[in-house]
mmCIF file with all atom_site columns, C-alpha atoms in Angstrom:
data_model
loop_
_atom_site.group_PDB
_atom_site.id
_atom_site.type_symbol
_atom_site.label_atom_id
_atom_site.label_alt_id
_atom_site.label_comp_id
_atom_site.label_asym_id
_atom_site.label_entity_id
_atom_site.label_seq_id
_atom_site.pdbx_PDB_ins_code
_atom_site.Cartn_x
_atom_site.Cartn_y
_atom_site.Cartn_z
_atom_site.occupancy
_atom_site.B_iso_or_equiv
_atom_site.pdbx_formal_charge
_atom_site.auth_seq_id
_atom_site.auth_comp_id
_atom_site.auth_asym_id
_atom_site.auth_atom_id
_atom_site.pdbx_PDB_model_num
ATOM 1   C CA . MET X 1 1   ? 154.301 -14.922 -42.766 1.00 0.00 ? 282 MET X CA 1
ATOM 2   C CA . ALA X 1 2   ? 153.359 -11.779 -41.699 1.00 0.00 ? 283 ALA X CA 1
ATOM 3   C CA . THR X 1 3   ? 152.567 -11.199 -37.825 1.00 0.00 ? 284 THR X CA 1
ATOM 4   C CA . PRO X 1 4   ? 149.328 -10.175 -37.579 1.00 0.00 ? 285 PRO X CA 1
ATOM 5   C CA . THR X 1 5   ? 148.752 -6.688  -36.342 1.00 0.00 ? 286 THR X CA 1
ATOM 6   C CA . SER X 1 6   ? 146.227 -5.166  -33.952 1.00 0.00 ? 287 SER X CA 1
ATOM 7   C CA . ASN X 1 7   ? 143.560 -2.755  -35.305 1.00 0.00 ? 288 ASN X CA 1
ATOM 8   C CA . THR X 1 8   ? 142.847 -1.112  -31.909 1.00 0.00 ? 289 THR X CA 1
ATOM 9   C CA . LEU X 1 9   ? 144.265 2.549   -31.855 1.00 0.00 ? 290 LEU X CA 1
ATOM 10  C CA . PRO X 1 10  ? 144.648 4.060   -28.184 1.00 0.00 ? 291 PRO X CA 1
ATOM 11  C CA . LEU X 1 11  ? 141.848 5.825   -27.285 1.00 0.00 ? 292 LEU X CA 1
ATOM 12  C CA . ALA X 1 12  ? 140.723 6.810   -24.095 1.00 0.00 ? 293 ALA X CA 1
ATOM 13  C CA . ASP X 1 13  ? 137.256 6.247   -22.738 1.00 0.00 ? 294 ASP X CA 1
ATOM 14  C CA . ILE X 1 14  ? 134.508 8.768   -23.217 1.00 0.00 ? 295 ILE X CA 1
ATOM 15  C CA . HIS X 1 15  ? 133.739 10.902  -19.825 1.00 0.00 ? 296 HIS X CA 1
ATOM 16  C CA . LEU X 1 16  ? 130.765 12.250  -20.065 1.00 0.00 ? 297 LEU X CA 1
ATOM 17  C CA . GLN X 1 17  ? 129.011 15.533  -18.710 1.00 0.00 ? 298 GLN X CA 1
ATOM 18  C CA . THR X 1 18  ? 127.361 15.268  -15.707 1.00 0.00 ? 299 THR X CA 1
ATOM 19  C CA . ALA X 1 19  ? 123.763 15.603  -15.931 1.00 0.00 ? 300 ALA X CA 1
ATOM 20  C CA . PRO X 1 20  ? 122.128 18.878  -15.001 1.00 0.00 ? 301 PRO X CA 1
ATOM 21  C CA . GLY X 1 21  ? 120.583 19.733  -11.450 1.00 0.00 ? 302 GLY X CA 1
ATOM 22  C CA . ILE X 1 22  ? 117.306 20.691  -11.068 1.00 0.00 ? 303 ILE X CA 1
ATOM 23  C CA . TRP X 1 23  ? 118.610 23.785  -8.894  1.00 0.00 ? 304 TRP X CA 1
ATOM 24  C CA . PRO X 1 24  ? 118.553 26.534  -9.646  1.00 0.00 ? 305 PRO X CA 1
ATOM 25  C CA . LEU X 1 25  ? 115.218 26.030  -11.049 1.00 0.00 ? 306 LEU X CA 1
ATOM 26  C CA . ALA X 1 26  ? 113.592 27.666  -14.477 1.00 0.00 ? 307 ALA X CA 1
ATOM 27  C CA . TRP X 1 27  ? 111.981 30.699  -14.493 1.00 0.00 ? 308 TRP X CA 1
ATOM 28  C CA . GLY X 1 28  ? 108.389 28.528  -15.087 1.00 0.00 ? 309 GLY X CA 1
ATOM 29  C CA . TRP X 1 29  ? 108.776 26.364  -12.483 1.00 0.00 ? 310 TRP X CA 1
ATOM 30  C CA . TRP X 1 30  ? 109.052 29.042  -9.755  1.00 0.00 ? 311 TRP X CA 1
ATOM 31  C CA . LEU X 1 31  ? 105.684 30.568  -11.703 1.00 0.00 ? 312 LEU X CA 1
ATOM 32  C CA . VAL X 1 32  ? 104.457 27.118  -11.017 1.00 0.00 ? 313 VAL X CA 1
ATOM 33  C CA . ILE X 1 33  ? 105.058 26.819  -7.419  1.00 0.00 ? 314 ILE X CA 1
ATOM 34  C CA . ALA X 1 34  ? 103.920 30.651  -7.231  1.00 0.00 ? 315 ALA X CA 1
ATOM 35  C CA . ALA X 1 35  ? 100.623 29.727  -8.240  1.00 0.00 ? 316 ALA X CA 1
ATOM 36  C CA . THR X 1 36  ? 100.288 26.584  -6.206  1.00 0.00 ? 317 THR X CA 1
ATOM 37  C CA . LEU X 1 37  ? 100.648 28.695  -3.220  1.00 0.00 ? 318 LEU X CA 1
ATOM 38  C CA . THR X 1 38  ? 98.663  31.260  -4.427  1.00 0.00 ? 319 THR X CA 1
ATOM 39  C CA . VAL X 1 39  ? 95.292  28.825  -4.848  1.00 0.00 ? 320 VAL X CA 1
ATOM 40  C CA . ILE X 1 40  ? 96.564  27.310  -1.238  1.00 0.00 ? 321 ILE X CA 1
ATOM 41  C CA . ILE X 1 41  ? 96.510  29.885  0.861   1.00 0.00 ? 322 ILE X CA 1
ATOM 42  C CA . MET X 1 42  ? 93.125  31.439  -0.894  1.00 0.00 ? 323 MET X CA 1
ATOM 43  C CA . ILE X 1 43  ? 91.833  28.311  -0.296  1.00 0.00 ? 324 ILE X CA 1
ATOM 44  C CA . VAL X 1 44  ? 92.714  28.114  3.611   1.00 0.00 ? 325 VAL X CA 1
ATOM 45  C CA . MET X 1 45  ? 91.352  31.701  3.870   1.00 0.00 ? 326 MET X CA 1
ATOM 46  C CA . TRP X 1 46  ? 88.363  31.185  2.158   1.00 0.00 ? 327 TRP X CA 1
ATOM 47  C CA . LEU X 1 47  ? 87.757  27.959  4.853   1.00 0.00 ? 328 LEU X CA 1
ATOM 48  C CA . ARG X 1 48  ? 88.460  29.998  7.670   1.00 0.00 ? 329 ARG X CA 1
ATOM 49  C CA . ALA X 1 49  ? 85.499  32.596  6.787   1.00 0.00 ? 330 ALA X CA 1
ATOM 50  C CA . ARG X 1 50  ? 83.289  29.870  5.785   1.00 0.00 ? 331 ARG X CA 1
ATOM 51  C CA . ALA X 1 51  ? 83.895  28.580  9.320   1.00 0.00 ? 332 ALA X CA 1
ATOM 52  C CA . LYS X 1 52  ? 83.871  31.929  10.690  1.00 0.00 ? 333 LYS X CA 1
ATOM 53  C CA . LYS X 1 53  ? 80.353  32.739  9.069   1.00 0.00 ? 334 LYS X CA 1
ATOM 54  C CA . THR X 1 54  ? 78.887  29.363  10.011  1.00 0.00 ? 335 THR X CA 1
ATOM 55  C CA . ARG X 1 55  ? 80.003  28.831  13.672  1.00 0.00 ? 336 ARG X CA 1
ATOM 56  C CA . ALA X 1 56  ? 76.511  30.491  15.036  1.00 0.00 ? 337 ALA X CA 1
ATOM 57  C CA . GLN X 1 57  ? 74.713  28.575  12.735  1.00 0.00 ? 338 GLN X CA 1
ATOM 58  C CA . LYS X 1 58  ? 76.411  25.101  13.995  1.00 0.00 ? 339 LYS X CA 1
ATOM 59  C CA . GLU X 1 59  ? 76.010  26.591  17.781  1.00 0.00 ? 340 GLU X CA 1
ATOM 60  C CA . ALA X 1 60  ? 72.446  27.513  17.475  1.00 0.00 ? 341 ALA X CA 1
ATOM 61  C CA . LEU X 1 61  ? 71.606  23.741  15.777  1.00 0.00 ? 342 LEU X CA 1
ATOM 62  C CA . GLN X 1 62  ? 73.429  22.081  18.933  1.00 0.00 ? 343 GLN X CA 1
ATOM 63  C CA . ALA X 1 63  ? 71.830  24.479  21.460  1.00 0.00 ? 344 ALA X CA 1
ATOM 64  C CA . LEU X 1 64  ? 68.039  23.613  19.682  1.00 0.00 ? 345 LEU X CA 1
ATOM 65  C CA . ASN X 1 65  ? 67.894  20.206  20.787  1.00 0.00 ? 346 ASN X CA 1
ATOM 66  C CA . ALA X 1 66  ? 68.539  21.082  24.549  1.00 0.00 ? 347 ALA X CA 1
ATOM 67  C CA . PHE X 1 67  ? 65.344  23.397  24.682  1.00 0.00 ? 348 PHE X CA 1
ATOM 68  C CA . THR X 1 68  ? 62.026  22.406  26.216  1.00 0.00 ? 349 THR X CA 1
ATOM 69  C CA . ALA X 1 69  ? 60.324  25.421  25.550  1.00 0.00 ? 350 ALA X CA 1
ATOM 70  C CA . LEU X 1 70  ? 58.739  27.530  23.334  1.00 0.00 ? 351 LEU X CA 1
ATOM 71  C CA . ALA X 1 71  ? 60.500  30.635  24.961  1.00 0.00 ? 352 ALA X CA 1
ATOM 72  C CA . ASP X 1 72  ? 63.535  29.643  24.518  1.00 0.00 ? 353 ASP X CA 1
ATOM 73  C CA . MET X 1 73  ? 63.664  28.230  20.857  1.00 0.00 ? 354 MET X CA 1
ATOM 74  C CA . ASN X 1 74  ? 62.184  31.652  20.054  1.00 0.00 ? 355 ASN X CA 1
ATOM 75  C CA . ALA X 1 75  ? 64.805  33.596  22.328  1.00 0.00 ? 356 ALA X CA 1
ATOM 76  C CA . LEU X 1 76  ? 67.523  31.520  19.907  1.00 0.00 ? 357 LEU X CA 1
ATOM 77  C CA . LEU X 1 77  ? 66.363  31.959  17.403  1.00 0.00 ? 358 LEU X CA 1
ATOM 78  C CA . LYS X 1 78  ? 66.534  35.796  18.140  1.00 0.00 ? 359 LYS X CA 1
ATOM 79  C CA . ARG X 1 79  ? 70.398  35.782  18.647  1.00 0.00 ? 360 ARG X CA 1
ATOM 80  C CA . ALA X 1 80  ? 70.801  33.672  16.012  1.00 0.00 ? 361 ALA X CA 1
ATOM 81  C CA . ALA X 1 81  ? 69.356  36.615  13.545  1.00 0.00 ? 362 ALA X CA 1
ATOM 82  C CA . LEU X 1 82  ? 71.195  39.112  15.826  1.00 0.00 ? 363 LEU X CA 1
ATOM 83  C CA . SER X 1 83  ? 74.417  36.770  14.938  1.00 0.00 ? 364 SER X CA 1
ATOM 84  C CA . TYR X 1 84  ? 73.657  37.603  11.105  1.00 0.00 ? 365 TYR X CA 1
ATOM 85  C CA . PHE X 1 85  ? 71.217  40.719  10.270  1.00 0.00 ? 366 PHE X CA 1
ATOM 86  C CA . ASP X 1 86  ? 70.927  44.477  11.539  1.00 0.00 ? 367 ASP X CA 1
ATOM 87  C CA . ARG X 1 87  ? 70.776  44.509  15.320  1.00 0.00 ? 368 ARG X CA 1
ATOM 88  C CA . GLU X 1 88  ? 68.605  47.718  14.660  1.00 0.00 ? 369 GLU X CA 1
ATOM 89  C CA . HIS X 1 89  ? 66.229  46.091  12.920  1.00 0.00 ? 370 HIS X CA 1
ATOM 90  C CA . VAL X 1 90  ? 65.639  42.935  14.629  1.00 0.00 ? 371 VAL X CA 1
ATOM 91  C CA . ALA X 1 91  ? 66.130  43.288  17.496  1.00 0.00 ? 372 ALA X CA 1
ATOM 92  C CA . GLY X 1 92  ? 63.010  45.632  17.972  1.00 0.00 ? 373 GLY X CA 1
ATOM 93  C CA . LEU X 1 93  ? 60.694  42.662  16.120  1.00 0.00 ? 374 LEU X CA 1
ATOM 94  C CA . SER X 1 94  ? 58.138  41.036  18.316  1.00 0.00 ? 375 SER X CA 1
ATOM 95  C CA . GLY X 1 95  ? 54.526  39.282  17.191  1.00 0.00 ? 376 GLY X CA 1
ATOM 96  C CA . ALA X 1 96  ? 53.896  38.870  13.469  1.00 0.00 ? 377 ALA X CA 1
ATOM 97  C CA . ALA X 1 97  ? 56.443  40.972  12.417  1.00 0.00 ? 378 ALA X CA 1
ATOM 98  C CA . TRP X 1 98  ? 58.947  38.747  13.502  1.00 0.00 ? 379 TRP X CA 1
ATOM 99  C CA . LEU X 1 99  ? 56.936  35.512  12.306  1.00 0.00 ? 380 LEU X CA 1
ATOM 100 C CA . ARG X 1 100 ? 57.280  37.209  9.133   1.00 0.00 ? 381 ARG X CA 1
ATOM 101 C CA . PHE X 1 101 ? 60.644  38.267  9.276   1.00 0.00 ? 382 PHE X CA 1
ATOM 102 C CA . LEU X 1 102 ? 61.959  34.643  10.169  1.00 0.00 ? 383 LEU X CA 1
ATOM 103 C CA . ASP X 1 103 ? 59.751  33.752  6.656   1.00 0.00 ? 384 ASP X CA 1
ATOM 104 C CA . GLU X 1 104 ? 61.030  35.761  4.662   1.00 0.00 ? 385 GLU X CA 1
ATOM 105 C CA . GLN X 1 105 ? 64.585  35.054  5.030   1.00 0.00 ? 386 GLN X CA 1
ATOM 106 C CA . LEU X 1 106 ? 64.172  31.530  4.179   1.00 0.00 ? 387 LEU X CA 1
ATOM 107 C CA . PRO X 1 107 ? 65.214  30.771  0.468   1.00 0.00 ? 388 PRO X CA 1
ATOM 108 C CA . ALA X 1 108 ? 62.690  30.818  -2.356  1.00 0.00 ? 389 ALA X CA 1
ATOM 109 C CA . SER X 1 109 ? 63.698  27.013  -2.331  1.00 0.00 ? 390 SER X CA 1
ATOM 110 C CA . LYS X 1 110 ? 63.220  26.114  1.024   1.00 0.00 ? 391 LYS X CA 1
ATOM 111 C CA . GLU X 1 111 ? 60.358  28.533  1.568   1.00 0.00 ? 392 GLU X CA 1
ATOM 112 C CA . ALA X 1 112 ? 57.497  27.132  3.241   1.00 0.00 ? 393 ALA X CA 1
ATOM 113 C CA . ASP X 1 113 ? 53.519  27.189  1.477   1.00 0.00 ? 394 ASP X CA 1
ATOM 114 C CA . GLY X 1 114 ? 50.870  29.009  3.061   1.00 0.00 ? 395 GLY X CA 1
ATOM 115 C CA . LYS X 1 115 ? 50.279  26.569  5.878   1.00 0.00 ? 396 LYS X CA 1
ATOM 116 C CA . HIS X 1 116 ? 53.868  25.447  7.108   1.00 0.00 ? 397 HIS X CA 1
ATOM 117 C CA . GLY X 1 117 ? 55.412  29.367  8.041   1.00 0.00 ? 398 GLY X CA 1
ATOM 118 C CA . PHE X 1 118 ? 55.884  30.977  10.740  1.00 0.00 ? 399 PHE X CA 1
ATOM 119 C CA . SER X 1 119 ? 53.143  33.543  9.817   1.00 0.00 ? 400 SER X CA 1
ATOM 120 C CA . ALA X 1 120 ? 50.959  30.525  9.640   1.00 0.00 ? 401 ALA X CA 1
ATOM 121 C CA . HIS X 1 121 ? 51.744  29.037  12.960  1.00 0.00 ? 402 HIS X CA 1
ATOM 122 C CA . GLN X 1 122 ? 51.538  32.577  14.885  1.00 0.00 ? 403 GLN X CA 1
ATOM 123 C CA . ASP X 1 123 ? 48.656  31.537  17.213  1.00 0.00 ? 404 ASP X CA 1
ATOM 124 C CA . LEU X 1 124 ? 50.937  28.212  18.077  1.00 0.00 ? 405 LEU X CA 1
ATOM 125 C CA . TRP X 1 125 ? 53.972  30.531  18.591  1.00 0.00 ? 406 TRP X CA 1
ATOM 126 C CA . GLN X 1 126 ? 51.357  32.999  21.426  1.00 0.00 ? 407 GLN X CA 1
ATOM 127 C CA . LYS X 1 127 ? 50.186  30.134  22.804  1.00 0.00 ? 408 LYS X CA 1
ATOM 128 C CA . GLY X 1 128 ? 53.335  28.488  23.238  1.00 0.00 ? 409 GLY X CA 1
ATOM 129 C CA . ILE X 1 129 ? 55.432  31.254  24.673  1.00 0.00 ? 410 ILE X CA 1
ATOM 130 C CA . PHE X 1 130 ? 52.922  33.392  26.943  1.00 0.00 ? 411 PHE X CA 1
ATOM 131 C CA . SER X 1 131 ? 49.944  30.833  27.386  1.00 0.00 ? 412 SER X CA 1
ATOM 132 C CA . LYS X 1 132 ? 50.545  28.912  30.715  1.00 0.00 ? 413 LYS X CA 1
ATOM 133 C CA . GLU X 1 133 ? 49.074  25.639  29.563  1.00 0.00 ? 414 GLU X CA 1
ATOM 134 C CA . GLY X 1 134 ? 52.123  24.941  26.958  1.00 0.00 ? 415 GLY X CA 1
ATOM 135 C CA . LEU X 1 135 ? 51.929  23.066  23.789  1.00 0.00 ? 416 LEU X CA 1
ATOM 136 C CA . SER X 1 136 ? 51.482  19.724  23.404  1.00 0.00 ? 417 SER X CA 1
ATOM 137 C CA . ASP X 1 137 ? 53.724  17.186  21.972  1.00 0.00 ? 418 ASP X CA 1
ATOM 138 C CA . SER X 1 138 ? 52.567  17.473  18.346  1.00 0.00 ? 419 SER X CA 1
ATOM 139 C CA . GLU X 1 139 ? 52.778  21.233  18.316  1.00 0.00 ? 420 GLU X CA 1
ATOM 140 C CA . TYR X 1 140 ? 56.073  21.343  19.751  1.00 0.00 ? 421 TYR X CA 1
ATOM 141 C CA . ALA X 1 141 ? 57.460  19.202  17.440  1.00 0.00 ? 422 ALA X CA 1
ATOM 142 C CA . THR X 1 142 ? 55.951  21.477  14.494  1.00 0.00 ? 423 THR X CA 1
ATOM 143 C CA . CYS X 1 143 ? 57.854  24.653  16.286  1.00 0.00 ? 424 CYS X CA 1
ATOM 144 C CA . LYS X 1 144 ? 60.975  22.740  16.667  1.00 0.00 ? 425 LYS X CA 1
ATOM 145 C CA . ALA X 1 145 ? 60.836  21.752  12.803  1.00 0.00 ? 426 ALA X CA 1
ATOM 146 C CA . LEU X 1 146 ? 60.292  25.443  12.039  1.00 0.00 ? 427 LEU X CA 1
ATOM 147 C CA . THR X 1 147 ? 62.988  26.295  14.054  1.00 0.00 ? 428 THR X CA 1
ATOM 148 C CA . GLU X 1 148 ? 65.275  23.737  13.049  1.00 0.00 ? 429 GLU X CA 1
ATOM 149 C CA . ARG X 1 149 ? 64.408  24.495  9.294   1.00 0.00 ? 430 ARG X CA 1
ATOM 150 C CA . TRP X 1 150 ? 65.123  27.888  9.327   1.00 0.00 ? 431 TRP X CA 1
ATOM 151 C CA . LEU X 1 151 ? 68.388  27.552  10.906  1.00 0.00 ? 432 LEU X CA 1
ATOM 152 C CA . LYS X 1 152 ? 69.236  25.563  8.357   1.00 0.00 ? 433 LYS X CA 1
ATOM 153 C CA . HIS X 1 153 ? 68.286  26.867  5.285   1.00 0.00 ? 434 HIS X CA 1
ATOM 154 C CA . ALA X 1 154 ? 68.336  30.941  6.396   1.00 0.00 ? 435 ALA X CA 1
ATOM 155 C CA . LEU X 1 155 ? 71.603  31.326  8.145   1.00 0.00 ? 436 LEU X CA 1
ATOM 156 C CA . PRO X 1 156 ? 73.906  32.308  6.894   1.00 0.00 ? 437 PRO X CA 1
ATOM 157 C CA . PRO X 1 157 ? 71.925  35.061  4.721   1.00 0.00 ? 438 PRO X CA 1
ATOM 158 C CA . LYS X 1 158 ? 73.079  35.623  1.082   1.00 0.00 ? 439 LYS X CA 1
ATOM 159 C CA . ALA X 1 159 ? 74.569  38.844  0.724   1.00 0.00 ? 440 ALA X CA 1
ATOM 160 C CA . SER X 1 160 ? 71.631  39.675  -1.119  1.00 0.00 ? 441 SER X CA 1
ATOM 161 C CA . ARG X 1 161 ? 69.104  38.867  1.209   1.00 0.00 ? 442 ARG X CA 1
ATOM 162 C CA . ALA X 1 162 ? 71.116  40.213  4.157   1.00 0.00 ? 443 ALA X CA 1
ATOM 163 C CA . SER X 1 163 ? 72.121  43.617  2.119   1.00 0.00 ? 444 SER X CA 1
ATOM 164 C CA . SER X 1 164 ? 68.573  44.296  1.298   1.00 0.00 ? 445 SER X CA 1
ATOM 165 C CA . TYR X 1 165 ? 67.388  44.291  4.685   1.00 0.00 ? 446 TYR X CA 1
ATOM 166 C CA . THR X 1 166 ? 69.569  46.105  6.488   1.00 0.00 ? 447 THR X CA 1
ATOM 167 C CA . SER X 1 167 ? 69.760  49.099  3.975   1.00 0.00 ? 448 SER X CA 1
ATOM 168 C CA . ALA X 1 168 ? 65.625  48.645  3.855   1.00 0.00 ? 449 ALA X CA 1
ATOM 169 C CA . ALA X 1 169 ? 66.401  48.926  7.852   1.00 0.00 ? 450 ALA X CA 1
ATOM 170 C CA . LYS X 1 170 ? 68.377  52.073  7.858   1.00 0.00 ? 451 LYS X CA 1
ATOM 171 C CA . GLU X 1 171 ? 65.549  53.557  5.284   1.00 0.00 ? 452 GLU X CA 1
ATOM 172 C CA . GLU X 1 172 ? 62.897  53.055  7.739   1.00 0.00 ? 453 GLU X CA 1
ATOM 173 C CA . ASN X 1 173 ? 65.131  54.914  10.777  1.00 0.00 ? 454 ASN X CA 1
ATOM 174 C CA . HIS X 1 174 ? 65.772  58.229  8.243   1.00 0.00 ? 455 HIS X CA 1
ATOM 175 C CA . VAL X 1 175 ? 62.632  58.853  7.377   1.00 0.00 ? 456 VAL X CA 1
#
């Protein structure tokens, strides 16, 4: 009989190419990276601007708890308003005009009805600031609640409120 022959051919192993590396990146990935970095930088800039804009409000709210006299709260309101509004207009306000200004700066959703605003408590503010008698605890609590509400909701002012009040003040000065 014949001897069996081998059907195997003398072939070499197949060598595959190496897998493509991550570098250099395709242009689409560079666009994704650039867009992501741009968004991150814009968010950081917005957060910094917001923190800078609300710094005076936060300081005023912290300082409010240390006060025991209405004159100190009134001075705090004036300093906070000067931080955000036109100095020429706000610095000269006093009495009923000052209280009306405070009421006007609250947003429509947070405006007090006729009996809970600064103007409605004008007698109470005058008594607390100028009278030797001072205020009772409930009267002081009312004034403190008004001050806290104003600091929380009127500051920082929306651009439309601040600019309209500033431009109106400048028009009054030029007439």
